[in-house]
Structure formats: C-alpha cells, structure tokens
Short mmCIF file of C-alpha atoms in Angstrom, two decimals:
data_model
loop_
_atom_site.label_atom_id
_atom_site.label_comp_id
_atom_site.label_asym_id
_atom_site.label_seq_id
_atom_site.Cartn_x
_atom_site.Cartn_y
_atom_site.Cartn_z
CA MET A 1 0.00 0.00 0.00
CA ASN A 2 1.43 3.35 -1.06
CA ILE A 3 1.51 5.96 1.77
CA PRO A 4 3.72 8.93 0.79
CA GLU A 5 5.68 10.35 3.73
CA ASN A 6 5.19 14.00 2.83
CA LEU A 7 1.40 13.96 3.18
CA LYS A 8 -0.99 14.21 6.11
CA TYR A 9 -3.84 11.77 6.57
CA SER A 10 -7.31 11.68 8.09
CA LYS A 11 -8.95 8.73 9.79
CA ASP A 12 -11.54 8.86 6.99
CA HIS A 13 -8.79 7.91 4.52
CA GLU A 14 -8.16 11.25 2.85
CA TRP A 15 -4.75 12.75 2.28
CA SER A 16 -3.91 16.47 2.40
CA ASP A 17 -0.99 18.24 0.82
CA THR A 18 -0.71 21.79 2.09
CA ASN A 19 1.10 24.56 0.30
CA ASN A 20 0.81 28.00 1.95
CA ASP A 21 -2.82 27.97 3.08
CA VAL A 22 -4.29 25.82 0.31
CA ALA A 23 -4.70 22.08 0.89
CA VAL A 24 -5.10 19.58 -1.93
CA ILE A 25 -7.32 16.73 -0.77
CA GLY A 26 -7.66 13.25 -2.21
CA LEU A 27 -8.44 9.67 -1.30
CA THR A 28 -5.66 7.40 -0.08
CA ASP A 29 -4.47 4.37 -1.97
CA PHE A 30 -6.09 2.25 0.72
CA ALA A 31 -9.44 4.02 0.27
CA GLN A 32 -9.49 3.68 -3.51
CA SER A 33 -8.56 0.02 -3.25
CA GLU A 34 -11.30 -0.64 -0.71
CA LEU A 35 -13.88 1.15 -2.87
CA GLY A 36 -12.87 -0.58 -6.10
CA ASP A 37 -13.65 0.82 -9.54
CA ILE A 38 -14.87 4.40 -9.07
CA ILE A 39 -17.62 5.54 -11.46
CA PHE A 40 -18.11 9.16 -10.52
CA ILE A 41 -17.62 11.73 -7.82
CA GLU A 42 -20.10 14.32 -6.66
CA PHE A 43 -18.20 17.47 -5.77
CA PRO A 44 -19.14 20.29 -3.43
CA ASP A 45 -19.64 23.70 -5.04
CA ILE A 46 -16.73 26.05 -5.42
CA GLY A 47 -17.07 28.74 -2.78
CA ASP A 48 -18.72 26.42 -0.25
CA GLN A 49 -17.59 27.17 3.30
CA ILE A 50 -16.97 23.95 5.11
CA PHE A 51 -16.01 22.85 8.58
CA ILE A 52 -13.87 19.93 9.53
CA GLY A 53 -15.98 16.77 9.31
CA ASP A 54 -18.51 18.21 6.83
CA THR A 55 -19.43 16.13 3.80
CA ILE A 56 -17.39 17.34 0.85
CA GLY A 57 -18.63 14.97 -1.77
CA THR A 58 -19.69 11.46 -2.55
CA VAL A 59 -17.75 8.73 -4.28
CA GLU A 60 -19.82 6.25 -6.29
CA ALA A 61 -18.01 3.00 -7.00
CA VAL A 62 -19.43 -0.03 -8.77
CA LYS A 63 -20.25 -1.88 -5.61
CA THR A 64 -20.64 0.83 -3.03
CA VAL A 65 -21.03 4.52 -2.30
CA ALA A 66 -19.07 6.52 0.25
CA ASP A 67 -19.22 10.07 1.55
CA MET A 68 -16.03 12.08 1.85
CA PHE A 69 -15.60 14.11 5.01
CA SER A 70 -13.49 17.22 5.06
CA PRO A 71 -10.28 16.74 7.04
CA LEU A 72 -9.92 20.54 7.37
CA SER A 73 -12.01 23.73 7.52
CA GLY A 74 -12.09 26.41 4.86
CA GLU A 75 -13.44 27.35 1.46
CA ILE A 76 -13.62 25.05 -1.57
CA VAL A 77 -11.52 26.83 -4.21
CA GLU A 78 -11.13 24.18 -6.87
CA VAL A 79 -12.41 20.72 -7.82
CA ASN A 80 -10.62 18.31 -10.13
CA GLU A 81 -12.77 18.60 -13.24
CA ASN A 82 -10.71 15.95 -15.05
CA LEU A 83 -12.43 13.42 -12.83
CA GLU A 84 -15.74 14.17 -14.58
CA ASP A 85 -14.48 12.26 -17.61
CA ALA A 86 -11.90 10.05 -15.97
CA PRO A 87 -12.99 9.14 -12.44
CA ASP A 88 -10.71 6.09 -12.64
CA LEU A 89 -7.75 8.46 -12.10
CA VAL A 90 -8.62 8.18 -8.42
CA ASN A 91 -7.96 4.44 -8.70
CA SER A 92 -4.87 4.64 -10.88
CA ASP A 93 -3.13 7.70 -9.42
CA PRO A 94 -4.74 8.56 -6.07
CA TYR A 95 -1.97 10.92 -4.92
CA GLY A 96 -1.42 12.63 -8.27
CA GLU A 97 -3.84 13.08 -11.16
CA GLY A 98 -6.60 11.67 -8.98
CA TRP A 99 -6.65 14.56 -6.47
CA ILE A 100 -10.20 15.65 -5.66
CA ILE A 101 -10.59 19.16 -4.23
CA LYS A 102 -8.60 22.15 -3.01
CA ILE A 103 -9.52 23.96 0.18
CA LYS A 104 -8.33 27.41 1.23
CA LEU A 105 -7.78 26.82 4.92
CA ASN A 106 -9.14 29.17 7.52
CA LYS A 107 -7.77 27.21 10.48
CA PRO A 108 -4.33 25.95 9.41
CA LYS A 109 -3.77 24.81 13.00
CA GLU A 110 -6.15 21.93 12.26
CA LEU A 111 -3.31 20.30 10.37
CA ASP A 112 -2.04 19.18 13.79
CA LEU A 113 -5.13 17.01 14.09
CA LEU A 114 -4.11 14.93 11.09
CA LEU A 115 -1.95 11.81 11.07
CA ASP A 116 1.52 11.45 9.62
CA SER A 117 2.23 8.59 7.23
CA LYS A 118 3.48 6.28 10.00
CA SER A 119 0.37 6.72 12.14
CA TYR A 120 -1.85 6.27 9.09
CA GLU A 121 -0.04 3.08 8.19
CA THR A 122 -0.73 1.77 11.70
CA LEU A 123 -4.39 2.76 11.36
CA ILE A 124 -5.01 0.69 8.25
CA LYS A 125 -3.03 -2.33 9.36
CA MET B 1 -20.49 -16.01 15.22
CA THR B 2 -18.87 -18.78 13.21
CA ALA B 3 -15.75 -18.04 11.20
CA SER B 4 -16.20 -17.79 7.45
CA LYS B 5 -15.60 -20.94 5.49
CA LYS B 6 -13.06 -21.15 2.72
CA THR B 7 -13.71 -22.73 -0.64
CA ALA B 8 -11.24 -25.22 -2.13
CA LEU B 9 -9.99 -22.40 -4.38
CA TYR B 10 -9.32 -19.94 -1.53
CA GLU B 11 -5.51 -20.17 -1.75
CA ARG B 12 -5.68 -19.59 -5.49
CA HIS B 13 -7.70 -16.39 -5.02
CA ILE B 14 -5.14 -15.12 -2.48
CA ASN B 15 -2.27 -15.93 -4.83
CA LEU B 16 -4.05 -14.07 -7.62
CA GLY B 17 -4.26 -11.05 -5.33
CA ALA B 18 -8.04 -11.09 -4.97
CA LYS B 19 -9.81 -8.86 -2.53
CA MET B 20 -11.74 -11.23 -0.31
CA VAL B 21 -15.01 -10.54 1.48
CA SER B 22 -17.23 -12.52 3.74
CA PHE B 23 -20.33 -13.47 1.79
CA ALA B 24 -23.02 -15.87 2.97
CA GLY B 25 -20.59 -17.34 5.46
CA TYR B 26 -17.77 -17.87 2.96
CA GLN B 27 -14.58 -15.98 2.19
CA MET B 28 -15.17 -15.11 -1.46
CA PRO B 29 -13.26 -13.05 -4.03
CA VAL B 30 -15.10 -9.78 -4.68
CA SER B 31 -12.63 -8.70 -7.36
CA TYR B 32 -9.12 -9.36 -8.62
CA PRO B 33 -6.37 -6.79 -9.26
CA VAL B 34 -7.46 -6.12 -12.89
CA GLY B 35 -10.64 -4.58 -11.51
CA ILE B 36 -14.37 -5.08 -11.89
CA GLN B 37 -14.67 -3.42 -15.30
CA LYS B 38 -12.10 -5.70 -16.92
CA GLU B 39 -13.59 -8.79 -15.31
CA TYR B 40 -16.95 -7.69 -16.66
CA SER B 41 -15.58 -7.14 -20.18
CA ALA B 42 -13.90 -10.54 -20.16
CA VAL B 43 -17.27 -12.21 -19.56
CA ARG B 44 -19.16 -10.13 -22.13
CA ASN B 45 -16.43 -10.46 -24.81
CA ASP B 46 -14.13 -13.40 -24.03
CA VAL B 47 -14.11 -15.79 -21.09
CA GLY B 48 -14.39 -15.16 -17.36
CA MET B 49 -14.32 -17.70 -14.56
CA PHE B 50 -16.06 -17.50 -11.19
CA ASP B 51 -15.61 -19.59 -8.07
CA VAL B 52 -19.16 -20.18 -6.88
CA SER B 53 -18.39 -23.09 -4.60
CA HIS B 54 -20.31 -21.35 -1.82
CA MET B 55 -23.57 -22.35 -3.52
CA GLY B 56 -25.38 -25.27 -1.87
CA GLN B 57 -26.15 -28.67 -3.36
CA PHE B 58 -28.71 -31.20 -2.22
CA SER B 59 -29.25 -34.68 -3.55
CA ILE B 60 -32.88 -35.83 -3.54
CA ILE B 61 -33.51 -39.47 -4.41
CA GLY B 62 -36.06 -42.19 -3.78
CA ASP B 63 -39.31 -43.38 -5.33
CA GLY B 64 -41.28 -40.51 -3.80
CA THR B 65 -39.00 -37.78 -5.13
CA LEU B 66 -41.11 -36.55 -8.02
CA ASP B 67 -44.22 -36.14 -5.83
CA PHE B 68 -42.14 -34.46 -3.15
CA LEU B 69 -40.53 -31.98 -5.55
CA GLN B 70 -43.88 -31.23 -7.18
CA LYS B 71 -45.12 -30.27 -3.73
CA VAL B 72 -42.18 -28.13 -2.58
CA THR B 73 -41.21 -26.37 -5.83
CA ILE B 74 -43.36 -24.15 -8.03
CA ASN B 75 -42.26 -25.29 -11.51
CA ASP B 76 -43.47 -28.51 -13.15
CA VAL B 77 -40.88 -31.16 -12.34
CA SER B 78 -42.79 -33.83 -14.31
CA LYS B 79 -41.71 -32.10 -17.50
CA MET B 80 -38.02 -32.69 -16.83
CA LYS B 81 -36.15 -35.37 -18.73
CA VAL B 82 -32.90 -36.91 -17.51
CA ASN B 83 -30.00 -34.49 -18.14
CA GLU B 84 -32.28 -31.45 -18.07
CA ALA B 85 -32.09 -28.52 -15.68
CA GLN B 86 -34.96 -26.35 -14.52
CA TYR B 87 -35.06 -22.95 -12.84
CA SER B 88 -37.59 -22.93 -10.02
CA ALA B 89 -38.37 -21.68 -6.53
CA MET B 90 -39.70 -22.94 -3.24
CA CYS B 91 -42.48 -21.00 -1.54
CA TYR B 92 -44.08 -20.77 1.88
CA PRO B 93 -47.82 -21.40 2.20
CA ASN B 94 -48.32 -17.59 2.07
CA GLY B 95 -46.60 -17.43 -1.33
CA GLY B 96 -43.39 -15.84 -0.03
CA ILE B 97 -40.20 -17.26 -1.53
CA VAL B 98 -38.05 -19.63 0.55
CA ASP B 99 -35.36 -19.67 -2.14
CA ASP B 100 -34.85 -19.87 -5.87
CA LEU B 101 -32.98 -22.85 -7.22
CA ILE B 102 -31.85 -24.90 -10.17
CA LEU B 103 -33.04 -28.47 -10.26
CA TYR B 104 -31.22 -31.15 -12.29
CA ARG B 105 -32.78 -34.46 -13.20
CA LYS B 106 -30.17 -37.20 -13.00
CA SER B 107 -30.64 -40.85 -13.92
CA ASN B 108 -31.02 -41.83 -10.26
CA GLY B 109 -32.84 -38.80 -8.85
CA TYR B 110 -32.56 -35.04 -8.60
CA PHE B 111 -29.86 -32.54 -7.68
CA ALA B 112 -30.82 -29.11 -6.38
CA VAL B 113 -28.54 -26.07 -6.39
CA ILE B 114 -29.48 -23.35 -3.94
CA ASN B 115 -28.19 -20.07 -2.57
CA ALA B 116 -25.29 -20.22 -0.12
CA SER B 117 -27.04 -17.97 2.36
CA ASN B 118 -30.01 -20.32 2.49
CA ILE B 119 -28.40 -23.77 2.78
CA GLU B 120 -29.48 -24.47 6.35
CA LYS B 121 -32.87 -22.82 5.98
CA ASP B 122 -33.64 -24.74 2.78
CA PHE B 123 -32.49 -28.04 4.21
CA ASP B 124 -34.67 -27.56 7.29
CA TRP B 125 -37.61 -26.51 5.13
CA LEU B 126 -37.32 -29.55 2.89
CA LYS B 127 -36.87 -31.89 5.85
CA GLN B 128 -39.93 -30.41 7.51
CA ASN B 129 -42.01 -31.12 4.41
CA LEU B 130 -40.49 -34.48 3.61
CA THR B 131 -42.92 -37.15 2.42
CA GLY B 132 -42.58 -40.90 2.00
CA ASP B 133 -39.60 -42.61 0.41
CA VAL B 134 -37.45 -39.56 -0.21
CA GLU B 135 -33.82 -39.37 0.76
CA LEU B 136 -32.49 -35.85 1.16
CA GLU B 137 -28.79 -35.22 1.54
CA ASN B 138 -26.82 -31.97 1.89
CA LEU B 139 -23.74 -32.32 -0.33
CA SER B 140 -22.74 -28.65 -0.17
CA ASP B 141 -19.37 -29.33 1.46
CA GLU B 142 -18.49 -32.07 -0.99
CA TYR B 143 -18.86 -30.11 -4.20
CA SER B 144 -16.84 -27.29 -5.65
CA LEU B 145 -18.47 -25.24 -8.37
CA ILE B 146 -17.00 -22.94 -10.98
CA ALA B 147 -18.80 -20.96 -13.67
CA ILE B 148 -17.00 -20.36 -16.95
CA GLN B 149 -18.84 -17.69 -18.87
CA GLY B 150 -18.42 -15.69 -22.05
CA PRO B 151 -18.83 -16.00 -25.83
CA LYS B 152 -15.54 -17.89 -26.25
CA THR B 153 -16.19 -20.42 -23.48
CA ARG B 154 -17.11 -23.35 -25.71
CA GLU B 155 -14.07 -22.84 -27.90
CA LEU B 156 -11.81 -22.72 -24.88
CA LEU B 157 -13.33 -25.66 -23.00
CA SER B 158 -13.16 -27.87 -26.10
CA GLN B 159 -9.38 -27.89 -25.66
CA PHE B 160 -9.86 -29.79 -22.40
CA THR B 161 -12.59 -32.29 -23.18
CA ASP B 162 -13.78 -34.63 -25.93
CA ALA B 163 -17.39 -34.09 -24.90
CA ASP B 164 -19.76 -32.44 -27.37
CA LEU B 165 -20.30 -28.98 -25.90
CA HIS B 166 -23.27 -28.17 -28.12
CA ILE B 167 -25.78 -29.14 -25.49
CA PRO B 168 -29.06 -27.27 -24.99
CA PHE B 169 -29.31 -24.32 -22.61
CA TYR B 170 -30.39 -25.62 -19.18
CA SER B 171 -29.10 -29.15 -19.67
CA TYR B 172 -26.03 -30.99 -18.41
CA ILE B 173 -23.77 -33.90 -19.24
CA ASP B 174 -21.42 -36.05 -17.21
CA ALA B 175 -18.13 -35.26 -18.87
CA GLU B 176 -14.42 -35.66 -18.47
CA VAL B 177 -12.58 -32.35 -18.35
CA CYS B 178 -8.80 -32.23 -17.81
CA GLY B 179 -8.96 -35.91 -16.90
CA ASN B 180 -11.56 -35.39 -14.19
CA LYS B 181 -15.12 -36.64 -14.16
CA ILE B 182 -17.43 -33.75 -13.51
CA MET B 183 -20.96 -32.54 -14.12
CA LEU B 184 -20.93 -29.97 -16.93
CA SER B 185 -24.03 -27.80 -17.00
CA ARG B 186 -24.98 -25.21 -19.56
CA THR B 187 -26.18 -22.63 -17.07
CA GLY B 188 -24.95 -19.39 -15.59
CA TYR B 189 -25.80 -16.04 -14.08
CA THR B 190 -24.29 -13.68 -16.62
CA GLY B 191 -26.46 -13.85 -19.74
CA GLU B 192 -23.56 -15.14 -21.85
CA LEU B 193 -22.80 -18.54 -23.28
CA GLY B 194 -21.34 -20.51 -20.42
CA PHE B 195 -20.97 -23.65 -18.45
CA GLU B 196 -20.92 -24.50 -14.78
CA ILE B 197 -18.76 -27.33 -13.52
CA TYR B 198 -19.71 -29.34 -10.44
CA GLY B 199 -17.12 -31.73 -9.11
CA ASN B 200 -15.09 -32.81 -6.14
CA HIS B 201 -12.60 -30.27 -4.78
CA ILE B 202 -9.51 -31.79 -6.41
CA ALA B 203 -11.18 -32.08 -9.82
CA VAL B 204 -12.34 -28.47 -9.75
CA GLN B 205 -8.94 -27.24 -8.52
CA GLU B 206 -7.26 -29.00 -11.45
CA ILE B 207 -9.71 -27.60 -13.97
CA TRP B 208 -9.38 -24.09 -12.50
CA ASP B 209 -5.56 -24.31 -12.77
CA SER B 210 -5.64 -25.64 -16.33
CA LEU B 211 -7.95 -22.86 -17.47
CA ILE B 212 -5.96 -20.12 -15.69
CA ASP B 213 -2.76 -21.49 -17.25
CA THR B 214 -4.11 -20.86 -20.75
CA GLY B 215 -3.89 -17.14 -20.03
CA GLU B 216 -7.17 -16.76 -21.90
CA VAL B 217 -9.47 -16.88 -18.89
CA THR B 218 -9.98 -13.92 -16.57
CA PRO B 219 -10.87 -14.85 -13.00
CA ALA B 220 -13.85 -12.75 -11.98
CA GLY B 221 -15.35 -11.99 -8.59
CA LEU B 222 -18.70 -11.39 -6.95
CA ALA B 223 -18.80 -7.68 -7.85
CA SER B 224 -18.66 -8.19 -11.62
CA ARG B 225 -21.01 -11.15 -11.31
CA ASP B 226 -23.54 -8.87 -9.63
CA VAL B 227 -23.33 -6.31 -12.46
CA LEU B 228 -23.67 -9.04 -15.11
CA ARG B 229 -26.73 -10.59 -13.50
CA MET B 230 -28.45 -7.24 -13.00
CA GLU B 231 -28.05 -6.38 -16.67
CA MET B 232 -30.05 -9.55 -17.42
CA LYS B 233 -32.65 -8.96 -14.67
CA TYR B 234 -31.68 -12.18 -12.94
CA CYS B 235 -33.07 -12.00 -9.41
CA LEU B 236 -30.80 -12.25 -6.39
CA TYR B 237 -32.29 -13.79 -3.27
CA GLY B 238 -32.09 -11.30 -0.41
CA ASN B 239 -32.29 -8.37 -2.84
CA ASP B 240 -35.02 -8.81 -5.43
CA ILE B 241 -36.79 -11.80 -3.95
CA ASP B 242 -37.22 -13.05 -0.38
CA LYS B 243 -39.87 -14.36 1.98
CA THR B 244 -41.91 -11.16 1.58
CA THR B 245 -42.14 -11.37 -2.23
CA ASN B 246 -44.25 -13.80 -4.22
CA PRO B 247 -43.27 -15.25 -7.61
CA ILE B 248 -45.94 -13.36 -9.53
CA GLU B 249 -44.88 -9.89 -8.42
CA ALA B 250 -41.24 -10.93 -8.94
CA SER B 251 -41.99 -11.74 -12.60
CA LEU B 252 -41.37 -15.42 -11.96
CA GLY B 253 -44.77 -16.36 -13.33
CA TRP B 254 -42.96 -18.19 -16.13
CA VAL B 255 -41.63 -20.73 -13.63
CA THR B 256 -44.89 -20.97 -11.68
CA ALA B 257 -46.85 -23.97 -12.94
CA LEU B 258 -50.29 -23.33 -11.47
CA ASP B 259 -51.71 -26.08 -13.67
CA LYS B 260 -49.48 -28.88 -12.33
CA GLY B 261 -51.64 -29.66 -9.28
CA ASP B 262 -51.20 -28.60 -5.69
CA PHE B 263 -47.94 -27.26 -4.29
CA ILE B 264 -46.96 -25.28 -1.23
CA GLY B 265 -48.10 -21.69 -1.73
CA ARG B 266 -50.28 -22.47 -4.75
CA ASP B 267 -53.58 -21.15 -3.35
CA VAL B 268 -52.14 -17.77 -2.46
CA ILE B 269 -50.10 -17.47 -5.65
CA ALA B 270 -53.13 -18.37 -7.80
CA LYS B 271 -55.14 -15.63 -6.08
CA VAL B 272 -52.37 -13.12 -6.62
CA ARG B 273 -52.30 -13.97 -10.31
CA GLU B 274 -56.09 -13.72 -10.57
CA ASN B 275 -56.37 -10.39 -8.73
CA ARG B 276 -53.06 -9.10 -10.11
CA PRO B 277 -50.21 -8.37 -7.68
CA ASN B 278 -50.13 -5.15 -5.65
CA ARG B 279 -46.63 -4.42 -6.88
CA ARG B 280 -44.36 -5.49 -9.68
CA LEU B 281 -40.64 -5.95 -10.11
CA ILE B 282 -39.48 -3.45 -12.69
CA THR B 283 -36.24 -2.62 -14.46
CA PHE B 284 -35.24 1.01 -14.91
CA VAL B 285 -32.43 3.12 -16.31
CA MET B 286 -31.24 6.38 -14.80
CA GLU B 287 -31.81 9.36 -17.07
CA GLU B 288 -29.63 11.58 -14.92
CA ARG B 289 -26.33 10.77 -13.31
CA GLY B 290 -26.75 8.55 -10.28
CA ILE B 291 -26.46 4.98 -9.15
CA PRO B 292 -29.48 3.33 -7.62
CA ARG B 293 -28.79 1.12 -4.61
CA GLN B 294 -30.83 -1.42 -2.65
CA GLY B 295 -33.27 0.34 -0.33
CA TYR B 296 -33.53 3.66 -2.17
CA GLU B 297 -37.07 4.99 -2.44
CA ILE B 298 -38.92 5.21 -5.77
CA GLN B 299 -41.26 8.20 -6.20
CA VAL B 300 -43.72 9.48 -8.75
CA ASN B 301 -44.88 13.08 -8.30
CA SER B 302 -43.12 13.19 -4.91
CA GLU B 303 -45.17 10.27 -3.67
CA ASN B 304 -43.51 7.08 -2.47
CA VAL B 305 -44.49 4.28 -4.86
CA GLY B 306 -41.82 1.67 -4.33
CA ILE B 307 -38.29 0.64 -3.50
CA VAL B 308 -35.06 -0.24 -5.29
CA THR B 309 -33.93 -3.83 -4.71
CA SER B 310 -30.73 -3.90 -6.79
CA GLY B 311 -28.75 -1.29 -8.66
CA THR B 312 -25.42 -0.58 -10.27
CA GLN B 313 -23.71 1.23 -13.11
CA SER B 314 -24.12 -0.64 -16.41
CA PRO B 315 -20.80 -0.68 -18.25
CA ILE B 316 -22.53 -1.29 -21.60
CA LEU B 317 -25.24 1.37 -21.24
CA ASN B 318 -22.89 3.65 -19.34
CA CYS B 319 -25.61 4.71 -16.92
CA GLY B 320 -27.16 3.63 -13.67
CA ILE B 321 -29.59 0.70 -13.88
CA GLY B 322 -31.76 -0.93 -11.30
CA LEU B 323 -34.42 -3.39 -10.27
CA GLY B 324 -37.18 -2.49 -7.87
CA TYR B 325 -40.80 -2.86 -6.93
CA VAL B 326 -43.48 -0.29 -7.78
CA LYS B 327 -47.19 -0.22 -7.06
CA ARG B 328 -49.58 -1.92 -9.45
CA GLY B 329 -50.43 0.19 -12.45
CA LEU B 330 -47.19 2.14 -12.43
CA ASN B 331 -45.02 -0.61 -13.88
CA LYS B 332 -45.43 0.16 -17.60
CA SER B 333 -42.23 0.51 -19.55
CA GLY B 334 -41.67 4.11 -20.58
CA ASN B 335 -43.02 5.45 -17.28
CA GLU B 336 -40.93 8.15 -15.65
CA ILE B 337 -39.97 7.63 -12.00
CA ASP B 338 -37.68 9.34 -9.51
CA ILE B 339 -35.04 7.49 -7.51
CA ILE B 340 -34.31 9.22 -4.23
CA ILE B 341 -30.53 9.38 -3.94
CA ARG B 342 -29.30 11.11 -0.79
CA ASN B 343 -32.62 12.96 -0.38
CA LYS B 344 -32.67 14.20 -3.98
CA PRO B 345 -34.99 12.89 -6.69
CA VAL B 346 -33.02 11.69 -9.71
CA LYS B 347 -34.88 10.94 -12.95
CA ALA B 348 -35.21 7.38 -14.19
CA LYS B 349 -37.36 5.53 -16.72
CA ILE B 350 -38.90 2.07 -16.59
CA VAL B 351 -37.61 -0.11 -19.45
CA LYS B 352 -38.21 -3.62 -20.73
CA PRO B 353 -35.71 -6.23 -19.53
CA PRO B 354 -33.06 -7.32 -20.14
CA PHE B 355 -30.81 -4.25 -20.20
CA VAL B 356 -28.37 -6.03 -22.48
CA LYS B 357 -29.70 -7.75 -25.57
CA ASN B 358 -28.14 -9.99 -28.22
CA THR B 359 -25.69 -11.66 -25.88
CA SER B 360 -23.99 -14.98 -26.67
CA LEU B 361 -26.34 -16.86 -24.30
CA MET B 362 -28.01 -19.05 -26.91
CA GLU B 363 -25.09 -19.38 -29.34
#
C-alpha cells in the first residue's frame, strides 16, 4: 500500500498536501482500493464554506457509495474537473492526477489534528 | 459467530491477489487486481471464470422424489427429462419465496442447487415437508463449483474435453474435463454462453488451474457477477426476492406452474395472479447521473411508490440501472420515475428487460 511520507492523513482515509494555506485533498491508496472501480464523484460547489468533518462529496463505486468528510475547515476553491471524464484516475493515481478538491484553509492549526504517514499506516493495518 | 468458510480455491484467489469478502458465510473473491470493469468485459467479450463453490447442493432421491418436488417447488418437475435442468423456486404457504434454485434431473434422482445464504434454511424446510420414500442429503461441502462464462467459453473448453459442448441451454452432461469426471451444466448467471462445472474439490482445482494457465481466462469476482446478472434482470435472493415477495410480483410467473396440481403456496399465488399483484418488479435506467442502490425509495410526483432492490452502473449502457418494486399500475415501460438518492430525486425511466440484448447466451 502506497503511503507517501510527505502527506498528512485523516482517519476517513483522505490525504492532504498543504502549500501555503491551500490544501489539496484526495483519497488514499487504501481508500481507492477498498472502494474498487470508481464511477463518478459528486463534488461540493466552489465557494462552499466547510467545517472539519462536513461532507465534501460522494464517491460512487461499482459496488458501493461513500461520503467524503473534510479533514480541514475552509473554502472550496477548486475541484478536479478531469475526474468528470476520468474518475478512474482516483484508482490509478490517487496521490497525483486523482486529487479531488482544493480547500483554502481558515484554520491551518487543524493540520495538527491529522496523522503522519506512520500513524496512518498503523491505522489501516 | 462462526468463522467464514473457505472454498477449495481460496488459496488460489489469495495468490491471484483477490480482494476477499465474507459473503453468505464464505470468504469469497469480490474482485481481482485487474478490476471489476475488466472482469466484466472478459465475460461479455471473451471468457471469465467464477468460483461459486459457496452455492449449496442437495441430492434428492427415492421413489417418492417426483411427488415431493412437485409439492415443494413451483415449476413442473414432471416435465423434466434426464439431463435437463430447470429454474424454479420454493415457496411458503403464504406465497413468499423460501429460495430460488436450479433443479437437475439425473438418472437416479434429482440434484438441487441453492443459494449459499439459504443452505441451512432450505435443508430444514425440505426436511420439515419431507414425504414418503425420499432421501435428502446436503452435499454442499463435498462439491466445488465454478462458472465459466463468455462467448468464447465453448471454444476454450473444447481444448480440455472430448465431450460435445453443443448441449441445450439448461441441460447438463457427465463429462471428463482435464482428466476429471465432472458434471458440466450449460447454465450461468451472466447472460452469456457458459458452463458451470460441479465436481469434487480436487477435480475443480485442477480444472481451474488448467484454465488459468491458458492465459485466456480472466478470474472474476462477486462484484462483476452482480453487475452481469443485473443487466439480465436475474433475481438475487435477499435483494429482489425473499420471503416477503411472491413469484408473480417478482416476474417469476414463467416458472410458476399453477396447472401442475397442488404445491406449497399455490392457493395464495393463484389468487395473486387472478387479482393481479399489488406491486411489480421493474427494471429502470437512470436518465440523470446517479447509481441506484438497494433500499432507495422510488417516487412518482413526490409520492412514495416503491423501493429499489438492486442497482449498479451498467458498463454497456454507461448509466445507472436498477431493479425495484413499484405499485400496481405504475409498472409500464416508458413510465418516468424518480429514484431518491441522498434525499434528492433523480430521474429514471422504466424499461423492458433485459438491459443487455443480443448476448452470446443461446449461441
């Protein structure tokens, strides 16, 4: 299972990559593998103000559906529109082309609540 | 809580990297590393192979067997010749379905294949209704079962057997495949040309290995199997049929032989047919993006009129498809309905089954 060391992780199996005050959010390798073939993703609207734990979208896979919960608080500033046509990018490249949304953080301190790669690895063991 | 059982092919699934899930008390492969879509395509276009050893098998023999089976199943068993198979169901006196099954007529009796989740329940039900001179035996642990499905199945299997594989749909032969004596049945749950192989564990392991070694067979799991069966409107017990549904509303009237004489549930089922059922199993396609799932509400003009029993994304139609029950009178194909997905109505349309036509099934 691929768990890059430079990312932060939530217990709901999302990763965050923060640059200045914008976090890129995606699903972990573990999450995409558990879900199986992903068919589409319902995004939040750009401009939505969200709090940590809010639903930020829904992932429909062939055999199941799962809500995504925001690992951080802030404003949705971008969604990965490439996933409209190629949702399988989340399966094939979960930490790269398969990123899902970008959030402009309003409480960067919340990053301390997230797990590092080692703790996340322990979680999914 | 008893631990899940393993089929004789369990180690092979692990070695192939399958994702295993607990299903009906068995550890079963839900998908392999190639993914559900590729497993699906293999079955629709080439050859896919499923381990379905979790399914249950009963042997029913004795002079009283025909009378007994006429009483406990809804189809007409007297019409079966040796080597024929018949799709059927067992019902409770109130018309609710105990299980659906495939019945085989062998030279010395009958062989019933039932759902894994219902093995104990079915065995108890049959025992409870047992009549004179019938010997019922649960052989579920003695048989392994694999399904080899897809338009190129016959071509591929012919490399491993001298048997004539041009046998009628819903019949079987005793054949030798890869040097093993097995029961080769022209049945399946995918809508494609295919065969199911019943044999002892060693025989089925050897056949599985030989077929995998050709490199031309894609092992496929429960997830793709579920998509394939939904596209054909094949019912799944626990989803589309159960003890609360009767065969008429489930569109199983074609296997309900009301004219064969008495059977368990007949009086109620005959009344349902006469008065028409209160609800009907329908097939629908999503007209907007969305995937219907079991338990979602069906509405017409914001009024609750039914429930989804199975749903998925159809790879061929590239849209959501589903099965579900709607109130009498609303089941016409072409009717517009709403599926309530996360509290939002999403447009769908009732269509005639199956979703996928012109498959290799009868080739």
